[in-house]
Tab-separated table of C-alpha atoms (C1' of nucleotides) in Angstrom:
chain	number	residue	atom	x	y	z
A	7	MET	CA	19.560	-65.344	-83.846
A	8	LYS	CA	20.595	-65.188	-80.254
A	9	LYS	CA	18.085	-66.180	-77.625
A	10	ILE	CA	16.179	-63.093	-76.295
A	11	SER	CA	15.678	-63.202	-72.564
A	12	GLU	CA	12.111	-63.116	-71.154
A	13	ALA	CA	12.966	-59.858	-69.323
A	14	VAL	CA	13.460	-58.140	-72.656
A	15	VAL	CA	10.296	-59.501	-74.183
A	16	ARG	CA	8.247	-58.402	-71.202
A	17	ARG	CA	9.464	-54.841	-71.714
A	18	LEU	CA	8.491	-54.594	-75.276
A	19	PRO	CA	4.718	-54.222	-74.634
A	20	ILE	CA	5.480	-51.465	-72.163
A	21	TYR	CA	7.575	-49.683	-74.795
A	22	LEU	CA	4.811	-50.134	-77.263
A	23	ARG	CA	2.183	-48.689	-75.018
A	24	PHE	CA	4.271	-45.669	-74.314
A	25	LEU	CA	5.070	-45.123	-78.010
A	26	ASN	CA	1.362	-45.323	-78.774
A	27	GLU	CA	0.741	-42.536	-76.277
A	28	LEU	CA	3.407	-40.464	-77.946
A	29	HIS	CA	1.835	-41.143	-81.271
A	30	VAL	CA	-1.565	-40.044	-80.205
A	31	ARG	CA	0.060	-36.790	-78.945
A	32	ASN	CA	1.696	-36.337	-82.367
A	33	ILE	CA	5.231	-36.708	-81.134
A	34	GLN	CA	7.318	-37.923	-84.089
A	35	THR	CA	10.723	-38.636	-82.476
A	36	ILE	CA	11.953	-39.897	-79.142
A	37	SER	CA	15.523	-40.314	-77.885
A	38	SER	CA	16.382	-43.161	-75.522
A	39	ARG	CA	17.203	-40.559	-72.862
A	40	ASP	CA	13.696	-39.095	-72.889
A	41	PHE	CA	12.200	-42.612	-73.358
A	42	GLY	CA	14.023	-43.891	-70.225
A	43	GLU	CA	13.170	-40.737	-68.257
A	44	ARG	CA	9.395	-41.122	-68.880
A	45	LEU	CA	9.423	-44.860	-68.092
A	46	GLY	CA	11.796	-44.752	-65.167
A	47	MET	CA	14.299	-46.954	-67.014
A	48	ASN	CA	17.946	-46.788	-68.038
A	49	PRO	CA	18.360	-45.402	-71.634
A	50	ALA	CA	21.148	-47.893	-72.360
A	51	GLN	CA	18.672	-50.715	-71.526
A	52	ILE	CA	16.110	-49.427	-73.941
A	53	ARG	CA	18.720	-49.073	-76.693
A	54	LYS	CA	20.052	-52.523	-75.970
A	55	ASP	CA	16.609	-54.083	-75.918
A	56	LEU	CA	15.580	-52.644	-79.221
A	57	ASN	CA	18.991	-53.457	-80.766
A	58	TYR	CA	18.462	-57.128	-80.257
A	59	PHE	CA	15.966	-56.979	-83.127
A	60	GLY	CA	17.508	-54.444	-85.413
A	61	GLU	CA	18.853	-50.867	-85.858
A	62	PHE	CA	15.678	-48.871	-85.450
A	63	GLY	CA	17.182	-45.545	-84.410
A	64	LYS	CA	19.183	-42.854	-86.161
A	65	LYS	CA	22.358	-41.633	-84.549
A	66	GLY	CA	22.167	-38.034	-83.458
A	67	ILE	CA	18.327	-38.023	-83.826
A	68	GLY	CA	16.612	-40.785	-81.863
A	69	TYR	CA	13.815	-43.121	-82.802
A	70	ASP	CA	10.959	-42.398	-85.234
A	71	VAL	CA	7.814	-43.129	-83.212
A	72	PRO	CA	5.501	-44.586	-85.884
A	73	TYR	CA	8.331	-46.645	-87.346
A	74	LEU	CA	9.273	-48.065	-83.928
A	75	ILE	CA	5.617	-48.895	-83.170
A	76	GLU	CA	5.398	-50.769	-86.447
A	77	LYS	CA	8.641	-52.672	-85.735
A	78	ILE	CA	7.708	-53.607	-82.120
A	79	GLN	CA	4.285	-54.805	-83.304
A	80	GLN	CA	5.978	-56.995	-85.822
A	81	ILE	CA	8.377	-58.379	-83.178
A	82	LEU	CA	5.466	-59.203	-80.934
A	83	LYS	CA	3.490	-60.550	-83.832
A	84	LEU	CA	0.797	-58.090	-83.041
A	85	ASP	CA	0.580	-57.112	-86.714
A	86	GLN	CA	-1.393	-60.246	-87.338
A	87	THR	CA	-4.849	-61.229	-86.006
A	88	ILE	CA	-4.541	-63.544	-82.964
A	89	HIS	CA	-7.577	-65.336	-81.729
A	90	VAL	CA	-7.909	-66.038	-77.985
A	91	ALA	CA	-10.211	-68.347	-76.107
A	92	LEU	CA	-11.289	-67.908	-72.493
A	93	VAL	CA	-12.468	-70.587	-70.152
A	94	GLY	CA	-14.358	-69.492	-67.015
A	95	ALA	CA	-17.342	-67.167	-67.584
A	96	GLY	CA	-17.318	-65.791	-64.007
A	97	ASN	CA	-16.809	-62.221	-63.025
A	98	LEU	CA	-13.231	-62.110	-64.068
A	99	GLY	CA	-14.000	-63.818	-67.416
A	100	HIS	CA	-16.609	-61.172	-68.038
A	101	ALA	CA	-14.253	-58.364	-67.188
A	102	LEU	CA	-11.598	-59.613	-69.662
A	103	CYS	CA	-14.170	-60.075	-72.422
A	104	ASN	CA	-15.317	-56.501	-72.009
A	105	TYR	CA	-11.757	-55.084	-71.959
A	106	ASN	CA	-10.898	-52.756	-74.779
A	107	ILE	CA	-7.245	-53.759	-75.195
A	108	TYR	CA	-8.018	-56.049	-78.044
A	109	LEU	CA	-8.975	-53.078	-80.129
A	110	LYS	CA	-5.466	-51.609	-80.026
A	111	SER	CA	-3.779	-54.813	-81.059
A	112	ASN	CA	-5.266	-57.428	-83.263
A	113	MET	CA	-5.788	-59.757	-80.346
A	114	LYS	CA	-9.425	-60.772	-79.748
A	115	ILE	CA	-11.242	-63.143	-77.530
A	116	THR	CA	-13.358	-65.032	-79.998
A	117	ALA	CA	-14.739	-67.871	-77.841
A	118	VAL	CA	-15.796	-68.394	-74.291
A	119	PHE	CA	-16.242	-71.680	-72.474
A	120	ASP	CA	-17.712	-72.816	-69.197
A	121	ASP	CA	-19.173	-76.083	-67.929
A	122	PHE	CA	-21.731	-74.676	-65.507
A	123	PRO	CA	-25.130	-75.522	-67.042
A	124	GLU	CA	-26.543	-72.132	-66.036
A	125	LYS	CA	-23.626	-70.429	-67.887
A	126	VAL	CA	-23.714	-72.419	-71.088
A	127	GLY	CA	-25.679	-70.600	-73.805
A	128	SER	CA	-25.654	-67.234	-72.092
A	129	GLN	CA	-24.187	-64.349	-73.851
A	130	ILE	CA	-21.158	-62.143	-73.109
A	131	ASN	CA	-20.897	-59.211	-75.498
A	132	ASN	CA	-21.575	-60.954	-78.752
A	133	LEU	CA	-20.152	-64.353	-77.713
A	134	ILE	CA	-22.232	-67.298	-76.605
A	135	VAL	CA	-20.728	-69.357	-73.809
A	136	GLN	CA	-19.966	-72.898	-75.054
A	137	PRO	CA	-19.564	-76.166	-73.099
A	138	MET	CA	-16.085	-77.493	-72.575
A	139	SER	CA	-16.941	-80.336	-74.925
A	140	GLU	CA	-16.804	-77.886	-77.830
A	141	LEU	CA	-13.296	-76.662	-76.958
A	142	THR	CA	-11.155	-78.616	-79.337
A	143	LYS	CA	-13.497	-78.182	-82.246
A	144	THR	CA	-13.788	-74.376	-81.800
A	145	VAL	CA	-10.033	-73.887	-81.148
A	146	GLN	CA	-9.357	-75.612	-84.401
A	147	SER	CA	-12.073	-74.068	-86.519
A	148	GLN	CA	-11.253	-70.551	-85.315
A	149	ALA	CA	-7.525	-70.998	-85.306
A	150	ILE	CA	-7.279	-69.979	-81.669
A	151	ARG	CA	-3.706	-69.683	-80.471
A	152	ILE	CA	-3.869	-68.388	-76.955
A	153	GLY	CA	-6.033	-69.649	-74.067
A	154	ILE	CA	-6.997	-67.667	-70.959
A	155	ILE	CA	-7.898	-69.459	-67.774
A	156	THR	CA	-10.295	-67.827	-65.342
A	157	VAL	CA	-11.631	-70.786	-63.480
A	158	PRO	CA	-10.944	-71.681	-59.755
A	159	ALA	CA	-7.531	-73.070	-58.938
A	160	SER	CA	-8.870	-76.662	-58.597
A	161	GLU	CA	-9.943	-76.613	-62.133
A	162	ALA	CA	-6.977	-74.778	-63.707
A	163	GLN	CA	-4.944	-77.891	-64.539
A	164	ASN	CA	-7.883	-79.622	-66.253
A	165	VAL	CA	-8.536	-76.589	-68.433
A	166	ALA	CA	-4.761	-76.293	-69.211
A	167	ASP	CA	-4.783	-79.881	-70.293
A	168	ALA	CA	-7.789	-79.270	-72.487
A	169	PHE	CA	-6.155	-76.212	-74.080
A	170	VAL	CA	-2.991	-78.122	-74.782
A	171	LYS	CA	-4.859	-81.009	-76.317
A	172	ALA	CA	-6.823	-78.604	-78.510
A	173	GLY	CA	-3.568	-77.107	-79.791
A	174	VAL	CA	-3.160	-73.627	-78.280
A	175	GLU	CA	0.425	-72.312	-78.204
A	176	ALA	CA	0.260	-70.196	-75.093
A	177	ILE	CA	-1.742	-69.810	-72.009
A	178	LEU	CA	-2.443	-66.962	-69.593
A	179	ASN	CA	-3.454	-68.365	-66.168
A	180	PHE	CA	-5.377	-66.216	-63.768
A	181	ALA	CA	-6.026	-68.973	-61.352
A	182	PRO	CA	-3.798	-69.027	-58.168
A	183	SER	CA	-2.172	-72.268	-59.036
A	184	ILE	CA	0.771	-73.597	-60.950
A	185	ILE	CA	-0.090	-75.543	-64.044
A	186	LYS	CA	2.013	-78.111	-65.805
A	187	VAL	CA	2.151	-78.064	-69.586
A	188	PRO	CA	4.621	-79.374	-72.197
A	189	GLN	CA	7.661	-77.153	-72.439
A	190	GLU	CA	6.816	-75.904	-75.938
A	191	ILE	CA	3.683	-74.189	-74.547
A	192	LYS	CA	4.363	-70.769	-73.056
A	193	VAL	CA	2.515	-69.994	-69.859
A	194	HIS	CA	2.213	-66.645	-68.088
A	195	HIS	CA	0.603	-66.217	-64.698
A	196	ALA	CA	-1.533	-63.248	-63.809
A	197	ASP	CA	-2.305	-63.980	-60.276
A	198	PHE	CA	-3.208	-61.030	-58.219
A	199	THR	CA	-3.310	-62.882	-54.966
A	200	THR	CA	0.429	-63.371	-55.082
A	201	GLU	CA	0.752	-59.697	-56.135
A	202	LEU	CA	-1.269	-58.566	-53.096
A	203	HIS	CA	0.531	-60.879	-50.730
A	204	SER	CA	3.963	-59.693	-51.831
A	205	LEU	CA	2.799	-56.107	-51.448
A	206	ALA	CA	2.004	-56.732	-47.865
A	207	TYR	CA	5.686	-57.377	-47.182
A	208	TYR	CA	6.445	-53.739	-47.835
A	209	LEU	CA	3.953	-52.349	-45.322
A	210	ASP	CA	5.600	-50.733	-42.381
B	2	MET	CA	19.087	-56.705	-41.700
B	3	LYS	CA	20.311	-57.015	-45.335
B	4	LYS	CA	17.996	-55.750	-48.036
B	5	ILE	CA	15.857	-58.491	-49.422
B	6	SER	CA	15.531	-58.445	-53.164
B	7	GLU	CA	12.072	-58.103	-54.747
B	8	ALA	CA	12.633	-61.412	-56.578
B	9	VAL	CA	12.809	-63.162	-53.221
B	10	VAL	CA	9.713	-61.393	-51.876
B	11	ARG	CA	7.647	-62.335	-54.902
B	12	ARG	CA	8.491	-66.025	-54.464
B	13	LEU	CA	7.295	-66.121	-50.831
B	14	PRO	CA	3.540	-66.075	-51.630
B	15	ILE	CA	4.092	-68.883	-54.040
B	16	TYR	CA	5.840	-70.951	-51.357
B	17	LEU	CA	3.089	-70.092	-48.983
B	18	ARG	CA	0.387	-71.236	-51.345
B	19	PHE	CA	2.107	-74.493	-51.991
B	20	LEU	CA	2.649	-75.086	-48.276
B	21	ASN	CA	-1.013	-74.503	-47.720
B	22	GLU	CA	-1.790	-77.188	-50.238
B	23	LEU	CA	0.535	-79.575	-48.447
B	24	HIS	CA	-1.091	-78.686	-45.135
B	25	VAL	CA	-4.553	-79.481	-46.418
B	26	ARG	CA	-3.287	-82.802	-47.547
B	27	ASN	CA	-1.892	-83.483	-44.068
B	28	ILE	CA	1.760	-83.479	-45.120
B	29	GLN	CA	3.814	-82.514	-42.101
B	30	THR	CA	7.363	-82.220	-43.529
B	31	ILE	CA	8.891	-81.168	-46.850
B	32	SER	CA	12.471	-81.106	-47.972
B	33	SER	CA	13.753	-78.352	-50.258
B	34	ARG	CA	14.369	-81.050	-52.900
B	35	ASP	CA	10.679	-82.089	-53.038
B	36	PHE	CA	9.683	-78.507	-52.689
B	37	GLY	CA	11.764	-77.429	-55.665
B	38	GLU	CA	10.659	-80.378	-57.685
B	39	ARG	CA	7.006	-79.576	-57.235
B	40	LEU	CA	7.433	-75.910	-58.035
B	41	GLY	CA	9.979	-76.254	-60.839
B	42	MET	CA	12.525	-74.439	-58.868
B	43	ASN	CA	16.116	-75.049	-57.671
B	44	PRO	CA	16.172	-76.317	-54.113
B	45	ALA	CA	19.151	-74.241	-53.227
B	46	GLN	CA	17.131	-71.170	-54.203
B	47	ILE	CA	14.359	-72.173	-51.774
B	48	ARG	CA	16.712	-72.825	-48.955
B	49	LYS	CA	18.498	-69.490	-49.620
B	50	ASP	CA	15.266	-67.485	-49.838
B	51	LEU	CA	13.968	-68.863	-46.584
B	52	ASN	CA	17.315	-68.549	-44.862
B	53	TYR	CA	17.304	-64.687	-45.430
B	54	PHE	CA	14.624	-64.586	-42.683
B	55	GLY	CA	15.800	-67.269	-40.295
B	56	GLU	CA	16.723	-70.944	-39.845
B	57	PHE	CA	13.365	-72.621	-40.327
B	58	GLY	CA	14.536	-76.050	-41.384
B	59	LYS	CA	16.033	-79.036	-39.603
B	60	LYS	CA	19.181	-80.583	-41.003
B	61	GLY	CA	18.562	-84.108	-42.195
B	62	ILE	CA	14.806	-83.698	-41.916
B	63	GLY	CA	13.521	-80.766	-43.929
B	64	TYR	CA	10.930	-78.109	-43.098
B	65	ASP	CA	7.897	-78.498	-40.748
B	66	VAL	CA	5.034	-77.428	-42.971
B	67	PRO	CA	2.744	-75.714	-40.365
B	68	TYR	CA	5.697	-73.994	-38.801
B	69	LEU	CA	6.921	-72.684	-42.153
B	70	ILE	CA	3.448	-71.500	-43.079
B	71	GLU	CA	3.357	-69.518	-39.831
B	72	LYS	CA	6.774	-68.059	-40.440
B	73	ILE	CA	6.117	-66.970	-44.030
B	74	GLN	CA	2.795	-65.449	-42.985
B	75	GLN	CA	4.688	-63.409	-40.424
B	76	ILE	CA	7.275	-62.365	-42.895
B	77	LEU	CA	4.629	-61.211	-45.316
B	78	LYS	CA	2.695	-59.563	-42.532
B	79	LEU	CA	-0.318	-61.728	-43.428
B	80	ASP	CA	-0.752	-62.642	-39.792
B	81	GLN	CA	-2.366	-59.264	-39.182
B	82	THR	CA	-5.637	-57.929	-40.700
B	83	ILE	CA	-4.895	-55.734	-43.704
B	84	HIS	CA	-7.645	-53.556	-45.085
B	85	VAL	CA	-7.768	-52.864	-48.869
B	86	ALA	CA	-9.718	-50.229	-50.730
B	87	LEU	CA	-10.666	-50.594	-54.439
B	88	VAL	CA	-11.418	-47.731	-56.885
B	89	GLY	CA	-13.321	-48.584	-60.019
B	90	ALA	CA	-16.525	-50.527	-59.672
B	91	GLY	CA	-16.518	-52.000	-63.178
B	92	ASN	CA	-16.342	-55.584	-64.172
B	93	LEU	CA	-12.832	-56.134	-62.924
B	94	GLY	CA	-13.576	-54.336	-59.664
B	95	HIS	CA	-16.554	-56.651	-59.174
B	96	ALA	CA	-14.422	-59.684	-59.946
B	97	LEU	CA	-11.842	-58.745	-57.336
B	98	CYS	CA	-14.406	-58.009	-54.679
B	99	ASN	CA	-15.921	-61.367	-55.141
B	100	TYR	CA	-12.642	-63.232	-55.116
B	101	ASN	CA	-12.115	-65.613	-52.262
B	102	ILE	CA	-8.386	-64.965	-51.664
B	103	TYR	CA	-9.070	-62.667	-48.781
B	104	LEU	CA	-10.460	-65.541	-46.838
B	105	LYS	CA	-7.166	-67.393	-46.740
B	106	SER	CA	-5.099	-64.467	-45.666
B	107	ASN	CA	-6.357	-61.628	-43.477
B	108	MET	CA	-6.500	-59.265	-46.378
B	109	LYS	CA	-9.868	-57.888	-47.088
B	110	ILE	CA	-11.425	-55.294	-49.383
B	111	THR	CA	-13.437	-53.143	-47.045
B	112	ALA	CA	-14.309	-50.130	-49.196
B	113	VAL	CA	-15.137	-49.585	-52.903
B	114	PHE	CA	-15.139	-46.219	-54.669
B	115	ASP	CA	-16.306	-44.911	-58.019
B	116	ASP	CA	-17.299	-41.525	-59.268
B	117	PHE	CA	-19.893	-42.611	-61.829
B	118	PRO	CA	-23.214	-41.338	-60.487
B	119	GLU	CA	-24.965	-44.597	-61.450
B	120	LYS	CA	-22.396	-46.606	-59.548
B	121	VAL	CA	-22.308	-44.588	-56.314
B	122	GLY	CA	-24.656	-46.085	-53.760
B	123	SER	CA	-24.912	-49.436	-55.536
B	124	GLN	CA	-23.951	-52.557	-53.662
B	125	ILE	CA	-21.117	-55.043	-54.275
B	126	ASN	CA	-21.301	-57.973	-51.885
B	127	ASN	CA	-21.949	-56.189	-48.676
B	128	LEU	CA	-20.115	-53.039	-49.593
B	129	ILE	CA	-21.734	-49.870	-50.816
B	130	VAL	CA	-19.920	-47.990	-53.564
B	131	GLN	CA	-18.797	-44.625	-52.244
B	132	PRO	CA	-17.937	-41.455	-54.245
B	133	MET	CA	-14.249	-40.488	-54.499
B	134	SER	CA	-14.866	-37.551	-52.262
B	135	GLU	CA	-15.160	-40.016	-49.354
B	136	LEU	CA	-11.820	-41.647	-50.008
B	137	THR	CA	-9.525	-39.936	-47.584
B	138	LYS	CA	-12.049	-40.040	-44.744
B	139	THR	CA	-12.720	-43.740	-45.196
B	140	VAL	CA	-9.082	-44.741	-45.753
B	141	GLN	CA	-8.286	-43.101	-42.446
B	142	SER	CA	-11.253	-44.347	-40.477
B	143	GLN	CA	-10.850	-47.934	-41.647
B	144	ALA	CA	-7.021	-47.901	-41.433
B	145	ILE	CA	-6.811	-48.996	-45.066
B	146	ARG	CA	-3.270	-49.702	-46.098
B	147	ILE	CA	-3.444	-50.939	-49.673
B	148	GLY	CA	-5.244	-49.473	-52.628
B	149	ILE	CA	-6.329	-51.317	-55.825
B	150	ILE	CA	-6.873	-49.399	-58.988
B	151	THR	CA	-9.335	-50.844	-61.579
B	152	VAL	CA	-10.222	-47.695	-63.484
B	153	PRO	CA	-9.328	-46.877	-67.159
B	154	ALA	CA	-5.763	-45.955	-67.879
B	155	SER	CA	-6.623	-42.259	-68.230
B	156	GLU	CA	-7.807	-42.054	-64.664
B	157	ALA	CA	-5.186	-44.206	-62.985
B	158	GLN	CA	-2.794	-41.451	-62.110
B	159	ASN	CA	-5.562	-39.353	-60.494
B	160	VAL	CA	-6.649	-42.306	-58.432
B	161	ALA	CA	-3.079	-43.100	-57.408
B	162	ASP	CA	-2.611	-39.402	-56.345
B	163	ALA	CA	-5.813	-39.683	-54.203
B	164	PHE	CA	-4.647	-42.944	-52.613
B	165	VAL	CA	-1.262	-41.469	-51.741
B	166	LYS	CA	-2.775	-38.360	-50.299
B	167	ALA	CA	-5.217	-40.481	-48.200
B	168	GLY	CA	-2.205	-42.383	-46.825
B	169	VAL	CA	-2.160	-45.877	-48.301
B	170	GLU	CA	1.213	-47.565	-48.237
B	171	ALA	CA	1.019	-49.748	-51.345
B	172	ILE	CA	-0.918	-49.825	-54.548
B	173	LEU	CA	-1.870	-52.579	-56.932
B	174	ASN	CA	-2.573	-51.045	-60.351
B	175	PHE	CA	-4.575	-53.007	-62.954
B	176	ALA	CA	-4.775	-50.138	-65.402
B	177	PRO	CA	-2.529	-50.355	-68.409
B	178	SER	CA	-0.411	-47.268	-67.429
B	179	ILE	CA	2.478	-46.359	-65.471
B	180	ILE	CA	1.725	-44.375	-62.309
B	181	LYS	CA	4.068	-42.030	-60.530
B	182	VAL	CA	4.075	-42.086	-56.772
B	183	PRO	CA	6.497	-41.081	-54.023
B	184	GLN	CA	9.268	-43.679	-53.594
B	185	GLU	CA	8.098	-44.781	-50.206
B	186	ILE	CA	4.888	-46.078	-51.779
B	187	LYS	CA	5.160	-49.554	-53.217
B	188	VAL	CA	3.394	-50.171	-56.486
B	189	HIS	CA	2.791	-53.379	-58.328
B	190	HIS	CA	1.351	-53.713	-61.769
B	191	ALA	CA	-1.205	-56.392	-62.658
B	192	ASP	CA	-1.623	-55.546	-66.261
B	193	PHE	CA	-2.845	-58.382	-68.397
B	194	THR	CA	-2.641	-56.476	-71.629
B	195	THR	CA	1.207	-56.632	-71.332
B	196	GLU	CA	1.016	-60.222	-70.303
B	197	LEU	CA	-0.969	-61.083	-73.424
B	198	HIS	CA	1.191	-59.008	-75.674
B	199	SER	CA	4.364	-60.526	-74.458
B	200	LEU	CA	2.804	-63.993	-74.860
B	201	ALA	CA	2.229	-63.268	-78.526
B	202	TYR	CA	6.036	-63.107	-79.056
B	203	TYR	CA	6.324	-66.776	-78.376
B	204	LEU	CA	3.744	-67.864	-80.939
B	205	ASP	CA	5.307	-69.659	-83.855
C	2	DT	C1'	26.061	-94.780	-36.567
C	3	DA	C1'	24.743	-93.820	-41.579
C	4	DG	C1'	21.922	-91.327	-44.475
C	5	DA	C1'	19.669	-87.135	-45.368
C	6	DT	C1'	19.201	-82.424	-45.671
C	7	DT	C1'	19.967	-77.963	-44.064
C	8	DG	C1'	22.590	-73.390	-43.989
C	9	DT	C1'	25.888	-70.988	-46.383
C	10	DT	C1'	29.970	-70.004	-49.065
C	11	DA	C1'	31.967	-69.899	-53.530
C	12	DA	C1'	31.264	-70.208	-58.457
C	13	DT	C1'	28.590	-69.306	-62.235
C	14	DC	C1'	25.504	-67.208	-64.927
C	15	DG	C1'	22.865	-63.438	-66.704
C	16	DA	C1'	21.108	-58.842	-66.685
C	17	DT	C1'	21.927	-53.951	-66.188
C	18	DT	C1'	24.603	-49.919	-66.661
C	19	DA	C1'	28.587	-47.110	-68.129
C	20	DA	C1'	31.347	-45.589	-71.634
C	21	DC	C1'	32.542	-44.227	-76.033
C	22	DA	C1'	33.437	-44.705	-81.082
C	23	DA	C1'	30.572	-44.090	-85.038
C	24	DT	C1'	27.733	-41.108	-87.376
C	25	DC	C1'	23.548	-38.435	-88.295
D	5	DT	C1'	31.094	-28.286	-88.454
D	6	DA	C1'	29.478	-29.081	-83.581
D	7	DG	C1'	26.084	-31.256	-80.848
D	8	DA	C1'	23.368	-35.175	-80.125
D	9	DT	C1'	22.372	-39.769	-79.863
D	10	DT	C1'	22.744	-44.412	-81.477
D	11	DG	C1'	24.844	-49.090	-81.448
D	12	DT	C1'	27.721	-51.940	-78.894
D	13	DT	C1'	31.566	-53.300	-75.996
D	14	DA	C1'	33.285	-53.600	-71.476
D	15	DA	C1'	32.485	-53.177	-66.554
D	16	DT	C1'	29.447	-53.800	-62.944
D	17	DC	C1'	26.014	-55.498	-60.416
D	18	DG	C1'	22.926	-58.944	-58.767
D	19	DA	C1'	20.659	-63.325	-58.855
D	20	DT	C1'	21.015	-68.265	-59.329
D	21	DT	C1'	23.163	-72.668	-58.719
D	22	DA	C1'	26.709	-75.833	-57.134
D	23	DA	C1'	29.049	-77.706	-53.513
D	24	DC	C1'	29.927	-79.205	-49.044
D	25	DA	C1'	30.662	-78.844	-43.937
D	26	DA	C1'	27.627	-79.017	-40.153
D	27	DT	C1'	24.288	-81.673	-37.965
D	28	DC	C1'	19.778	-83.791	-37.235
DNA sequence: TAGATTGTTAATCGATTAACAATC
DNA sequence: TAGATTGTTAATCGATTAACAATC
């Protein structure tokens, strides 16, 4: 299979979310034209993106919404349960644990870690905060595949190293710092300080 | 001046953060080669990016760190005080209010809004949560220029509309939904659900 | 001066969009 | 059938990288 560019992969979750909205509103079929219109995207791009993975549409008709949802979920591997661990039980960590996303997909934060003594043992939702010394054991016993980092920048690399050693396959880093990992580990950054700073450029 | 692409603007805060690290470590000069090495980027790209805005380097020497910091801050308008408002005093809103970014730049969250009766009047740091009915008045009296949305997806468009009406120039949307605004308003999305979902694609 | 490194053009690479034959 | 819309190629557009003259 030809290599799919990251730009394409990043659009799939946006497509999926939109399709779920359509589904809730009982819309059965969508054309790439309407699809693009609603998302502010070029319809050819949407057709091309989807076509990397298969022929999901019907000529003259469009795309069947429930079918396309199913297909994109498969592509993104969201049809299987994916366990996620989070390190850093601060405000941001709490916010993420409480978020409802995980209900829609089968992604779920199943373990939380922090090394501050006053945090260890405390409860977030139904999860008990564990010390970092438990990380490897828990990642392995719970088959955790994705790690989220919500610690200060100065600690991010240490946490990343611990995640990699424990065997996670991907990391979402919220700390405002670049982390180095082996190339087979996928890292995304979700750093709102850089978002805010780049927004400032566009002020008059 | 030629139009600067968004890709370039998004890299500037990353450069700035790295330069600040160098500055803290008392490093006075950096070449684009070392710069690129440390950030995993092509040195020509860094030179080209910076050169859109001026000739900040010295041939044969490299870039003066404090000078380049100053210049990038000017480009990003981070040399002036920028007031930010946040709507949605939930967990995520709390996390952002507590974040320390704002100390490094002159960006500061100076007002928080929420329409839940039990939230209104409560205190976050030294800010009192105001009802949405106060938004326009406060945005104008405090000269707020950027709005942050941390409400559920179903409310995001309403909040965006209120921000636009009140006169903000840019919006950072954390809700997992696309918001429509007039084209002169700049919007960035900081949606970690799509980040997590696209990460899943790369799992084995 | 010689070595290093920028600024910048030209070449390459990749992503987006237009166009249209195929076909429902 | 006629109209609509996909799948997909070709054209365009834009971003990244290589290369090198200028110069500190």
